[in-house]
PDB file of C-alpha atoms in Angstrom:
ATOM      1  CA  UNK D   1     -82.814 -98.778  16.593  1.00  0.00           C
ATOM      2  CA  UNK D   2     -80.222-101.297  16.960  1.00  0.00           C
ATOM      3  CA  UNK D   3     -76.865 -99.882  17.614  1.00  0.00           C
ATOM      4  CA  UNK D   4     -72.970-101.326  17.351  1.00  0.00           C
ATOM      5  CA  UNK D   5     -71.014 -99.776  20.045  1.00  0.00           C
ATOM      6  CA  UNK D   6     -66.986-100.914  19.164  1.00  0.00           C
ATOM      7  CA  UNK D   7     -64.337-100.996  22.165  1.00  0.00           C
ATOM      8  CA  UNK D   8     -61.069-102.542  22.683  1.00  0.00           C
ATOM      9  CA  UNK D   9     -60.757-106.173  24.261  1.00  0.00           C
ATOM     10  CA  UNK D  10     -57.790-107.885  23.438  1.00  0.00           C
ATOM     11  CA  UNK D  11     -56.294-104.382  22.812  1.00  0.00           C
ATOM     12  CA  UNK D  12     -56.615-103.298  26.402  1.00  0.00           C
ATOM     13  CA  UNK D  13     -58.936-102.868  28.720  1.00  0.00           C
ATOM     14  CA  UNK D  14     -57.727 -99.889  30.046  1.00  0.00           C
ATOM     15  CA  UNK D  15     -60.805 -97.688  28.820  1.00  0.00           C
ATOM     16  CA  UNK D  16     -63.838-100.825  29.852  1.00  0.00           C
ATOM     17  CA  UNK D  17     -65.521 -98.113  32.839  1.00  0.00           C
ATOM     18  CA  UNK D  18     -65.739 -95.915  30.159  1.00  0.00           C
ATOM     19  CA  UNK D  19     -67.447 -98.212  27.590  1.00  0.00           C
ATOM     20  CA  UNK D  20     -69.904 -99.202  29.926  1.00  0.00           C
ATOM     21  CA  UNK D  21     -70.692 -95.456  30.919  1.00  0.00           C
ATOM     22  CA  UNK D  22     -71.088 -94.911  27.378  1.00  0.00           C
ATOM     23  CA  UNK D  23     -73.026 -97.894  26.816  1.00  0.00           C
ATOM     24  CA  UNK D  24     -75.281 -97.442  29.301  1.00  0.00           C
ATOM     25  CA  UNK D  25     -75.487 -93.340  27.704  1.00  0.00           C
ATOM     26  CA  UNK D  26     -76.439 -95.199  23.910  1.00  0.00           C
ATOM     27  CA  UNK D  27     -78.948 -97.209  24.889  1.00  0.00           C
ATOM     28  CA  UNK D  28     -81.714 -94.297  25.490  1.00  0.00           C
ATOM     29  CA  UNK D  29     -81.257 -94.505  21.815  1.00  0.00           C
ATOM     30  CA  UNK D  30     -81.788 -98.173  21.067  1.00  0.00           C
ATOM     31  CA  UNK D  31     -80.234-101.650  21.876  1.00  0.00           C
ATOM     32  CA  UNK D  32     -76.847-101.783  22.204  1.00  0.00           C
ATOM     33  CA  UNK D  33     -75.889-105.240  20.443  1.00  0.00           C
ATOM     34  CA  UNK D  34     -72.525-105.448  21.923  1.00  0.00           C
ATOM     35  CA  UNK D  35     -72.958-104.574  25.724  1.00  0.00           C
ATOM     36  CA  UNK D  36     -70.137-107.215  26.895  1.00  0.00           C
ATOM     37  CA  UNK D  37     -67.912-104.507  25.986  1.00  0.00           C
ATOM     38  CA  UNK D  38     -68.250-102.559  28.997  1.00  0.00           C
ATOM     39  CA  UNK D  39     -68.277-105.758  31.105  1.00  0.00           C
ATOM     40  CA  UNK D  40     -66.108-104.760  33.859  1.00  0.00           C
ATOM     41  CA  UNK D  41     -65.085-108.687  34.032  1.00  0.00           C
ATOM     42  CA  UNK D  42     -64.637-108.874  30.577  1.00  0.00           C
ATOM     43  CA  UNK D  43     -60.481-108.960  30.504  1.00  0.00           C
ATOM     44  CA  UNK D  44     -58.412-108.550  27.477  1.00  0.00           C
ATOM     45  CA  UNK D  45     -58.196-112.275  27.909  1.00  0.00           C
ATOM     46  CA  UNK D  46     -61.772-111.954  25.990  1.00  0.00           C
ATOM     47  CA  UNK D  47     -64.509-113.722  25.941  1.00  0.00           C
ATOM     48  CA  UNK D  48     -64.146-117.272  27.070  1.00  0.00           C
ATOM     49  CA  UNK D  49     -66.885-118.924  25.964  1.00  0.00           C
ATOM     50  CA  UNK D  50     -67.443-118.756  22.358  1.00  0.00           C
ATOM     51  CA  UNK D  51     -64.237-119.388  20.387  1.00  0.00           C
ATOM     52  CA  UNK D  52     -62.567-116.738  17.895  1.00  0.00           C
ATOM     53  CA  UNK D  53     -64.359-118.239  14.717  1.00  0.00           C
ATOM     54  CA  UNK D  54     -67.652-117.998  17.307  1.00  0.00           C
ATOM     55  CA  UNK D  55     -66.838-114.387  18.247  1.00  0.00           C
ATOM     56  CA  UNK D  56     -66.149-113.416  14.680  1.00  0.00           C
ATOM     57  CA  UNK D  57     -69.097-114.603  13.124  1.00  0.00           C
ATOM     58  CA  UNK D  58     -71.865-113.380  15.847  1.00  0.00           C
ATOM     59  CA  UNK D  59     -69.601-110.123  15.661  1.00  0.00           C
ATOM     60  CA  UNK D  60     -70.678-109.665  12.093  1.00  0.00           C
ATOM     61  CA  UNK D  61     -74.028-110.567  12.189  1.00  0.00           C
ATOM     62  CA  UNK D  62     -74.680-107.757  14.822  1.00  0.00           C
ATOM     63  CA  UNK D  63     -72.782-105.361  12.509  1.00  0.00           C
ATOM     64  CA  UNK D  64     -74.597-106.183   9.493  1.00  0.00           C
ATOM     65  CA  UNK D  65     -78.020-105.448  11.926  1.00  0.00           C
ATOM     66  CA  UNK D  66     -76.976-102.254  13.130  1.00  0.00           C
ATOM     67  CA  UNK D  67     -78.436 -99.361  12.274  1.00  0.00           C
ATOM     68  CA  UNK D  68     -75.534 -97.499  13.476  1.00  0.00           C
ATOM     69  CA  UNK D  69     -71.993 -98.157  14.878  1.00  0.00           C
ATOM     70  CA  UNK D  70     -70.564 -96.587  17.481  1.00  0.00           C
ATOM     71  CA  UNK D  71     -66.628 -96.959  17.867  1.00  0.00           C
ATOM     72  CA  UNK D  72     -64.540 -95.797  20.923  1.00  0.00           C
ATOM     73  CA  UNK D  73     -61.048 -95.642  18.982  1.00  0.00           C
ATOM     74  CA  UNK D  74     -58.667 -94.391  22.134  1.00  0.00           C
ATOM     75  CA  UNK D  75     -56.917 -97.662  22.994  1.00  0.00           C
ATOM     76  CA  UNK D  76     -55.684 -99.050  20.166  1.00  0.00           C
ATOM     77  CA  UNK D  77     -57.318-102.379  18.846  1.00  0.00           C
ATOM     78  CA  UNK D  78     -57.365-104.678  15.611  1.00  0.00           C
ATOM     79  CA  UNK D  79     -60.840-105.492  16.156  1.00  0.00           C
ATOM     80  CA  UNK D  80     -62.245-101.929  16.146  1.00  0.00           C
ATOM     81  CA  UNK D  81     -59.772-100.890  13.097  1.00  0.00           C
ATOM     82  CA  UNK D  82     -61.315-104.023  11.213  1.00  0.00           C
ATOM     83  CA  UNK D  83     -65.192-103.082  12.243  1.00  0.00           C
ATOM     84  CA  UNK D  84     -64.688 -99.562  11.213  1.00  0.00           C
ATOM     85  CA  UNK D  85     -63.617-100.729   7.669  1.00  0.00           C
ATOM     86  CA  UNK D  86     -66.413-103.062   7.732  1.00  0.00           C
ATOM     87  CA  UNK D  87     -69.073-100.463   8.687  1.00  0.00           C
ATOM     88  CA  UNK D  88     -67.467 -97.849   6.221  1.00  0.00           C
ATOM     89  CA  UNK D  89     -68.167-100.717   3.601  1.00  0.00           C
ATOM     90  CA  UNK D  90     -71.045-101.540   4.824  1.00  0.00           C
ATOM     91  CA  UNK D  91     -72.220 -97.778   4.522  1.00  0.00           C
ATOM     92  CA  UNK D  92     -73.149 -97.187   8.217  1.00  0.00           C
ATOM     93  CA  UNK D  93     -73.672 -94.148  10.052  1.00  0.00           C
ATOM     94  CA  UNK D  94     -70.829 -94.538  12.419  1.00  0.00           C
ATOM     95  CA  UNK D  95     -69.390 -92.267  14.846  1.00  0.00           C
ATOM     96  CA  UNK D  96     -65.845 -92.211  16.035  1.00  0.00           C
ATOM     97  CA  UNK D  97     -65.327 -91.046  19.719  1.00  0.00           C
ATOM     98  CA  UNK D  98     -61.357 -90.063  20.537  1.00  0.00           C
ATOM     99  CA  UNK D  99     -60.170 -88.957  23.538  1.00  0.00           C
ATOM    100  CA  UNK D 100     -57.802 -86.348  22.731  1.00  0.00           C
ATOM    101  CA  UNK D 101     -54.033 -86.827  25.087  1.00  0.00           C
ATOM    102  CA  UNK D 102     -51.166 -85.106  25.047  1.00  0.00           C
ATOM    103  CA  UNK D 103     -48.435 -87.690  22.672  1.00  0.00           C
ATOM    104  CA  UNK D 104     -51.186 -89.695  21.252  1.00  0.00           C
ATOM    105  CA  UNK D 105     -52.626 -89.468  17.836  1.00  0.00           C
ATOM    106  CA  UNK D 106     -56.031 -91.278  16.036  1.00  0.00           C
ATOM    107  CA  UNK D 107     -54.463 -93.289  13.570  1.00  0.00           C
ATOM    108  CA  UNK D 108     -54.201 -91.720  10.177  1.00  0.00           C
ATOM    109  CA  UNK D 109     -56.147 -94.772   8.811  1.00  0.00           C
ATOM    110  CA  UNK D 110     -59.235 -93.633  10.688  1.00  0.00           C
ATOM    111  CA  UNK D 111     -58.696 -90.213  11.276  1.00  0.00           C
ATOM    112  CA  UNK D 112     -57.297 -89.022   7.789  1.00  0.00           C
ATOM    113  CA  UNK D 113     -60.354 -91.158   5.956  1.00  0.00           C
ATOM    114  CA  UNK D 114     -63.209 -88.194   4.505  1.00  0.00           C
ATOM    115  CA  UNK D 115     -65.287 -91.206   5.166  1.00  0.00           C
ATOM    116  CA  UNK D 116     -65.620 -91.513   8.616  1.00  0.00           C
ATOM    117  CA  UNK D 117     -66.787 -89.161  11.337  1.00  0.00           C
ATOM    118  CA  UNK D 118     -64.609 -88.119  14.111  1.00  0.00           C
ATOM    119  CA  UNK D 119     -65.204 -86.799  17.535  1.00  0.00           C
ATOM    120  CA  UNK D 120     -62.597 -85.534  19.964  1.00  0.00           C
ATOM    121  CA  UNK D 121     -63.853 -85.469  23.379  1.00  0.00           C
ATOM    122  CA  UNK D 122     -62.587 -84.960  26.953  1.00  0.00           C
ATOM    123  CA  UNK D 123     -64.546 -85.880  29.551  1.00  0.00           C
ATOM    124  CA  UNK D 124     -67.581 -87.839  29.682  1.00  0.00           C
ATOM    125  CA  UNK D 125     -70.157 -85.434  29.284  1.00  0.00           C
ATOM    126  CA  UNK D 126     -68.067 -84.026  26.038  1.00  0.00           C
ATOM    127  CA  UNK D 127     -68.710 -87.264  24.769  1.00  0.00           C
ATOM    128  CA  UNK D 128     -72.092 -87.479  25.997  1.00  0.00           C
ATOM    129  CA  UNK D 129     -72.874 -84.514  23.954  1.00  0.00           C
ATOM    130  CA  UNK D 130     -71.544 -85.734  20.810  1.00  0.00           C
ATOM    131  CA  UNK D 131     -73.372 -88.576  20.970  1.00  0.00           C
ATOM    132  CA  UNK D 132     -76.937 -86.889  21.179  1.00  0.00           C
ATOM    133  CA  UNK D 133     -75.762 -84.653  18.483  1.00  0.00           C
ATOM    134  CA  UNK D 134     -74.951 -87.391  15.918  1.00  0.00           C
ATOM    135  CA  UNK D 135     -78.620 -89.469  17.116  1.00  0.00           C
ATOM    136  CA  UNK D 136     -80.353 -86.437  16.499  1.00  0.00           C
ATOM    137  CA  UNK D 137     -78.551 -85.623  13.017  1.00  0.00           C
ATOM    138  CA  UNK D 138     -79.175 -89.070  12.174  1.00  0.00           C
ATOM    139  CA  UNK D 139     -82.653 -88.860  12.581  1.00  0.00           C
ATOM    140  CA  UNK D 140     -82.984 -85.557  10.577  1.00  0.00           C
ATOM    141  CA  UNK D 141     -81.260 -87.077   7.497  1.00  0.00           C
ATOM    142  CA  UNK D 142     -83.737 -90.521   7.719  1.00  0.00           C
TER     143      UNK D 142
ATOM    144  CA  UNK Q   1     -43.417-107.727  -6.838  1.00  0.00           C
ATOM    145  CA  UNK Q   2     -44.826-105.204  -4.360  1.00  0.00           C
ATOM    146  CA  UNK Q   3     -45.458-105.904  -0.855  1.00  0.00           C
ATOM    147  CA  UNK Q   4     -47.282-103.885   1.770  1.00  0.00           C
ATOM    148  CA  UNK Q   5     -46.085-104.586   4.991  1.00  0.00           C
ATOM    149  CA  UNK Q   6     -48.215-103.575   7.745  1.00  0.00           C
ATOM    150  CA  UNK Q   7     -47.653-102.551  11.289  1.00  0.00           C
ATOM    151  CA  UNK Q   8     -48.496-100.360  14.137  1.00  0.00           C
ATOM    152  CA  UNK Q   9     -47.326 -96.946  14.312  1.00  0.00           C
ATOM    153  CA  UNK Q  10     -49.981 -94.744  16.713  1.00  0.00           C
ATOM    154  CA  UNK Q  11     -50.669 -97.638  18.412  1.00  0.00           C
ATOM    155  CA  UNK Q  12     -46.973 -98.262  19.276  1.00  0.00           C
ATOM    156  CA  UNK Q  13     -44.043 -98.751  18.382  1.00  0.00           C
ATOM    157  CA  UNK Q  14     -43.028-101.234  20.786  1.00  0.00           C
ATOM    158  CA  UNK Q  15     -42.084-103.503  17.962  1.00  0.00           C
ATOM    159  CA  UNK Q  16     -40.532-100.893  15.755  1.00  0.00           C
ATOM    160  CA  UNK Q  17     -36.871-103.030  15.816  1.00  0.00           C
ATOM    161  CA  UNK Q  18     -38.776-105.800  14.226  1.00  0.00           C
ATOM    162  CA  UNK Q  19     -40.627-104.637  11.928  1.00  0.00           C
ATOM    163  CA  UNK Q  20     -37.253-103.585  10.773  1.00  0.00           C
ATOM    164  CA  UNK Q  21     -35.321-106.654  10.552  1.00  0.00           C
ATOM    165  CA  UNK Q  22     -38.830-108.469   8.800  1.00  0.00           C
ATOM    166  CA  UNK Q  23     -39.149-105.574   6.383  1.00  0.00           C
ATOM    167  CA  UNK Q  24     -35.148-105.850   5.694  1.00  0.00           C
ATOM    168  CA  UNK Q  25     -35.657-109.998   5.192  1.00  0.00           C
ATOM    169  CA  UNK Q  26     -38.748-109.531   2.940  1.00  0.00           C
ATOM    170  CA  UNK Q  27     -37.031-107.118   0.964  1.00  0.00           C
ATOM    171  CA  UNK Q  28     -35.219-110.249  -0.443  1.00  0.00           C
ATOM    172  CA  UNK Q  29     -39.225-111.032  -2.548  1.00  0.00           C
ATOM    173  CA  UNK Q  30     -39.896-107.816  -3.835  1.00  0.00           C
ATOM    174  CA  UNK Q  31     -40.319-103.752  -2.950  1.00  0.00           C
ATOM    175  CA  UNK Q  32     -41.275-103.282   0.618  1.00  0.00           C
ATOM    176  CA  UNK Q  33     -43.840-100.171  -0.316  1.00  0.00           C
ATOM    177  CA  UNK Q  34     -44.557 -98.936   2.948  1.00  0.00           C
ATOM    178  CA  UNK Q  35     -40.518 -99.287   4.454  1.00  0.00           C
ATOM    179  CA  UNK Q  36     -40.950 -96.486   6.779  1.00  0.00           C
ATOM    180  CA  UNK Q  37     -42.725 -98.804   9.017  1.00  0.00           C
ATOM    181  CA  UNK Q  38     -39.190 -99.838  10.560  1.00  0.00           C
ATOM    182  CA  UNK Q  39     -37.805 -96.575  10.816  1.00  0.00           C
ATOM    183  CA  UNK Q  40     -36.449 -96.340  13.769  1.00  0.00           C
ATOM    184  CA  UNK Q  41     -36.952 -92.742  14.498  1.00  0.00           C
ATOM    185  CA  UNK Q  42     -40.557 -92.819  13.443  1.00  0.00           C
ATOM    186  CA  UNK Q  43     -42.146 -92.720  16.807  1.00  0.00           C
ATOM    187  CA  UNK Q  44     -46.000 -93.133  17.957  1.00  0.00           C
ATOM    188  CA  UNK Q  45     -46.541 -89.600  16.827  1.00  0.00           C
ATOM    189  CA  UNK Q  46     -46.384 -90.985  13.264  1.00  0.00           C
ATOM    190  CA  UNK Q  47     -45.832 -89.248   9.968  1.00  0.00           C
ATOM    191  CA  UNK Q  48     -45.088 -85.596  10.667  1.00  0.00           C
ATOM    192  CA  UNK Q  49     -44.599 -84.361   6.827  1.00  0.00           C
ATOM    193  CA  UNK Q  50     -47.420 -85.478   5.333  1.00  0.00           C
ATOM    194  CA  UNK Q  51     -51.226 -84.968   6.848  1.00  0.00           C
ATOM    195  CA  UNK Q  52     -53.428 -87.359   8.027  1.00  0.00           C
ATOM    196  CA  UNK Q  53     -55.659 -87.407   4.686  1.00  0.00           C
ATOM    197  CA  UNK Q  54     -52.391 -87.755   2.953  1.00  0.00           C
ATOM    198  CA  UNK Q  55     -50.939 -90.845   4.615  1.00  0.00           C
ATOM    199  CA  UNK Q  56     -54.632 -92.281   4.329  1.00  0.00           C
ATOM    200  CA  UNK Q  57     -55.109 -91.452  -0.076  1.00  0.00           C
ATOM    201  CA  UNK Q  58     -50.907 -92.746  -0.510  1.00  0.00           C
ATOM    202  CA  UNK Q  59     -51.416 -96.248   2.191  1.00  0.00           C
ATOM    203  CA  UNK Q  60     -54.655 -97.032   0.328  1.00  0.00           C
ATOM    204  CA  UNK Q  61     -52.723 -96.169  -2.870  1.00  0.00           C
ATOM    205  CA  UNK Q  62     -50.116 -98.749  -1.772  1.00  0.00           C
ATOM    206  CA  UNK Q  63     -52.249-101.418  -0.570  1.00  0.00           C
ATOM    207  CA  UNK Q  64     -54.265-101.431  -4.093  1.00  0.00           C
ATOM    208  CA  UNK Q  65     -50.590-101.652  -5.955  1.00  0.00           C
ATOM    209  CA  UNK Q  66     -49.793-104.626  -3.710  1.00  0.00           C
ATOM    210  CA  UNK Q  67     -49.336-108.237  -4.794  1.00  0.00           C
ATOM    211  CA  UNK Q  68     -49.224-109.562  -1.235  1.00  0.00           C
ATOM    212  CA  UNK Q  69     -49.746-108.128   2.234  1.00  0.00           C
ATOM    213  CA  UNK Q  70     -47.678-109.128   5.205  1.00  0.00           C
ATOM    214  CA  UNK Q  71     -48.940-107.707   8.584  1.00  0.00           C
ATOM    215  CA  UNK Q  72     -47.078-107.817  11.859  1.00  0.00           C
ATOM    216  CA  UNK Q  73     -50.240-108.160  14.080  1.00  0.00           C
ATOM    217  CA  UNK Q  74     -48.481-108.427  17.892  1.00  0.00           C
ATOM    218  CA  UNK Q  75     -48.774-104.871  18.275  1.00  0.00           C
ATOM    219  CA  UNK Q  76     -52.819-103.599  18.797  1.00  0.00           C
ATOM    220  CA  UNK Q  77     -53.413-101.231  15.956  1.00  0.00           C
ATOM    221  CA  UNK Q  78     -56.494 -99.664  14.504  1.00  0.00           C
ATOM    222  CA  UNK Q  79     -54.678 -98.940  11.134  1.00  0.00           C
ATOM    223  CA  UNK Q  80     -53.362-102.928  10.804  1.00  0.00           C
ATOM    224  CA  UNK Q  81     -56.998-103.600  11.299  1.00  0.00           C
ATOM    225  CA  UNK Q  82     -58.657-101.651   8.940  1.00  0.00           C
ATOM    226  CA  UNK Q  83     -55.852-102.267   6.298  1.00  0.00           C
ATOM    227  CA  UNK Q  84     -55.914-106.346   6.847  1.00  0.00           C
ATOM    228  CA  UNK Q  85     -60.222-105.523   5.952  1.00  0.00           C
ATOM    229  CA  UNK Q  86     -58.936-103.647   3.345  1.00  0.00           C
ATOM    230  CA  UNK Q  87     -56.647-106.274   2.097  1.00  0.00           C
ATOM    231  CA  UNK Q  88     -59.424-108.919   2.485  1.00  0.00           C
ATOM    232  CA  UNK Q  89     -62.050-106.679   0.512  1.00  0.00           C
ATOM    233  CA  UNK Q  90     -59.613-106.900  -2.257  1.00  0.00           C
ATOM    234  CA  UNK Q  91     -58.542-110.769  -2.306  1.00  0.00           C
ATOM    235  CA  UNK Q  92     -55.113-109.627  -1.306  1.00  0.00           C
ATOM    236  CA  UNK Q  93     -52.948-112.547  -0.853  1.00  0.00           C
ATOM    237  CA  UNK Q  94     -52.049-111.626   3.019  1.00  0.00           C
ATOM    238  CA  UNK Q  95     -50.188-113.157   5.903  1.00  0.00           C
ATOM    239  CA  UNK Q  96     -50.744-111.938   9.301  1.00  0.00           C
ATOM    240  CA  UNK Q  97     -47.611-112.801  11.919  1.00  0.00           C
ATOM    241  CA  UNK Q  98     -48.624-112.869  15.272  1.00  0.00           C
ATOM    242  CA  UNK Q  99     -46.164-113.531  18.043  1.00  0.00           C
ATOM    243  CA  UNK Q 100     -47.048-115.305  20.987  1.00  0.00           C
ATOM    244  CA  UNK Q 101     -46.800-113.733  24.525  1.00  0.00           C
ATOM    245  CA  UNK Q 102     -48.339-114.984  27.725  1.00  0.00           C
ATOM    246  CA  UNK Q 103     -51.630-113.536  28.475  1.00  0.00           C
ATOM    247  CA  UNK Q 104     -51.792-111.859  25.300  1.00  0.00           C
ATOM    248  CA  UNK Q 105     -54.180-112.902  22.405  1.00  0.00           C
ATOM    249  CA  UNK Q 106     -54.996-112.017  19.039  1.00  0.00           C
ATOM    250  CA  UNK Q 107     -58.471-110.466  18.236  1.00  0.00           C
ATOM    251  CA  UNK Q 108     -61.079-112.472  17.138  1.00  0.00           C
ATOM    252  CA  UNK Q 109     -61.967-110.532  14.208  1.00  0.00           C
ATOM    253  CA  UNK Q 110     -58.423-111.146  12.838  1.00  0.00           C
ATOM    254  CA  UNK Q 111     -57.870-115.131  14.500  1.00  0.00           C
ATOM    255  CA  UNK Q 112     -61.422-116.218  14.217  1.00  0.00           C
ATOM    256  CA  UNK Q 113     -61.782-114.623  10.340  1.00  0.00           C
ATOM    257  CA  UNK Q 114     -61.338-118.009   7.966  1.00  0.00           C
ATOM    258  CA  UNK Q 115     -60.274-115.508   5.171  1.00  0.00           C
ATOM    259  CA  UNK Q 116     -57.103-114.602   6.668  1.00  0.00           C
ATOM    260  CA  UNK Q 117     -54.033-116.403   7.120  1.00  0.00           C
ATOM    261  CA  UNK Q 118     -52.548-116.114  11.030  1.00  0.00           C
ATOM    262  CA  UNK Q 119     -49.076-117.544  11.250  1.00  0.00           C
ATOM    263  CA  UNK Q 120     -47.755-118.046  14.999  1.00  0.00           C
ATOM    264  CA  UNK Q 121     -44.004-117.665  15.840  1.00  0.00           C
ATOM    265  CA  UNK Q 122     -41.807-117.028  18.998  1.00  0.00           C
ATOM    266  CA  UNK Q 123     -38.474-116.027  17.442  1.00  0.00           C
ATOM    267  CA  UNK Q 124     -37.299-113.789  14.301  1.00  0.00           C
ATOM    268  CA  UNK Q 125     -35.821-116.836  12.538  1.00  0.00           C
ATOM    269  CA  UNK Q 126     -39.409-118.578  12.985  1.00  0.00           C
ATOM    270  CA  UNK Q 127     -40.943-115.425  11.250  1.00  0.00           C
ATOM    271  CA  UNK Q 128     -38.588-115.822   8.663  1.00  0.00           C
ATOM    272  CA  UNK Q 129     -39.006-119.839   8.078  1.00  0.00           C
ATOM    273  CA  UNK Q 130     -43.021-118.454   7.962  1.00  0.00           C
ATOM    274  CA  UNK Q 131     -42.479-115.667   5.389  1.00  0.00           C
ATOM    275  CA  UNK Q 132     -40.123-118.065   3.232  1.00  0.00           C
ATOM    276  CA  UNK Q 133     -43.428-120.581   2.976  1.00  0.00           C
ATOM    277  CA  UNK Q 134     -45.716-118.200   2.037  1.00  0.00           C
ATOM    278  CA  UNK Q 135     -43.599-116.954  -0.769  1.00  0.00           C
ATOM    279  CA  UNK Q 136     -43.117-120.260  -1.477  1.00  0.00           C
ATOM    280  CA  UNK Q 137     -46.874-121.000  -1.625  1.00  0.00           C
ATOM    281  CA  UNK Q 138     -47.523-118.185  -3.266  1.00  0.00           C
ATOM    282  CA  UNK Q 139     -45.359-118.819  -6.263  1.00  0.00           C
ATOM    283  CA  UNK Q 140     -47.420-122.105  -6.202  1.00  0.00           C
ATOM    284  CA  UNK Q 141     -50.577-120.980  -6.732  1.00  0.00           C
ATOM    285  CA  UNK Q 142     -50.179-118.118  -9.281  1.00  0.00           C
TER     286      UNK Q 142
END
């Protein structure tokens, strides 16, 4: 099973502990192809490395192997916004993890979409939960 | 012509004074569909009359009707980023206007993506000289 879990970089890096506690949750289930996401040096400089056409295209790749995508949505981000449209046309099974706080709302472009599956959480083992619940659905439906 | 201008709401409204004045210049090249992006008492709550599922089934509506997409892209926004996929699923002709800030970059999905056109600026009268072109261009090529 080869999983795409989706965080913010340039967007913030406000939530990166997080990602990598989820991260390191997901990958009981499979590989995590993305696990520089919860790279607690990773800054919302980004990646230094590879250049944006670089980043982009090995980006893609991994989402057209996934088996499944795995977004955090809570901080705001381009990226995440544009690999959740990809997935959706892609016809993933993707789950949408949001933290749920008080004067902050999921986008309606995610969160209003019949499409896409959303999860409100608040605290870690919420989340935790959810994401056993959607590997196990997805296996019953394979 | 129609134009769908982009730009965060949810994810801030930071930039909420400028999407005004760009929305109120580009109005000069067509209908600005989606004008209550500059509203200036629209906050990060968003919408409040119409529900999520209806913002998402009347901006998808929108962005289908478009002739050209502009997206203000300095903000980090899941919706911008699933709408500029959207836009490039469809062959939209789209510019995305990203304004530079130290320490600040663009994603790499969005800057490292050959399909879509990033234009850089520092001022409002740069964004303008850059929306002016890609009329221009535009006009060239149809």
């Amino acid at each position: 099973m080869k999983i795409y879990f989706a965080g913010s970089i340039r967007g913030g890096r406000d939530d990166k502990e997080l990602y990598l506690q989820l991260i390191q949750y997901i990958s009981q289930y499979g590989q995590v192809l993305t696990e520089h996401i919860g790279e607690k040096n990773l800054t919302e400089f980004g990646e230094t490395i590879l250049q944006d056409h670089g980043i982009y295209t090995r980006d893609m790749a991994w989402l057209r192997e996934a088996d499944v995508v795995i977004a955090e949505v809570s901080t705001p981000s381009l990226g995440v916004g544009y690999e959740i449209s990809k997935a959706e046309d892609m016809n993933k099974k993707m789950l949408c993890l949001y933290r749920t706080e008080p004067n902050k709302r999921l986008s309606a472009m995610i969160g209003g979409n019949a499409n896409i599956k959303i999860a409100h959480y608040a605290t870690l083992e919420e989340a935790m939960i959810l994401i056993d619940n959607f590997f196990n659905q997805s296996k019953g439906v394979e």
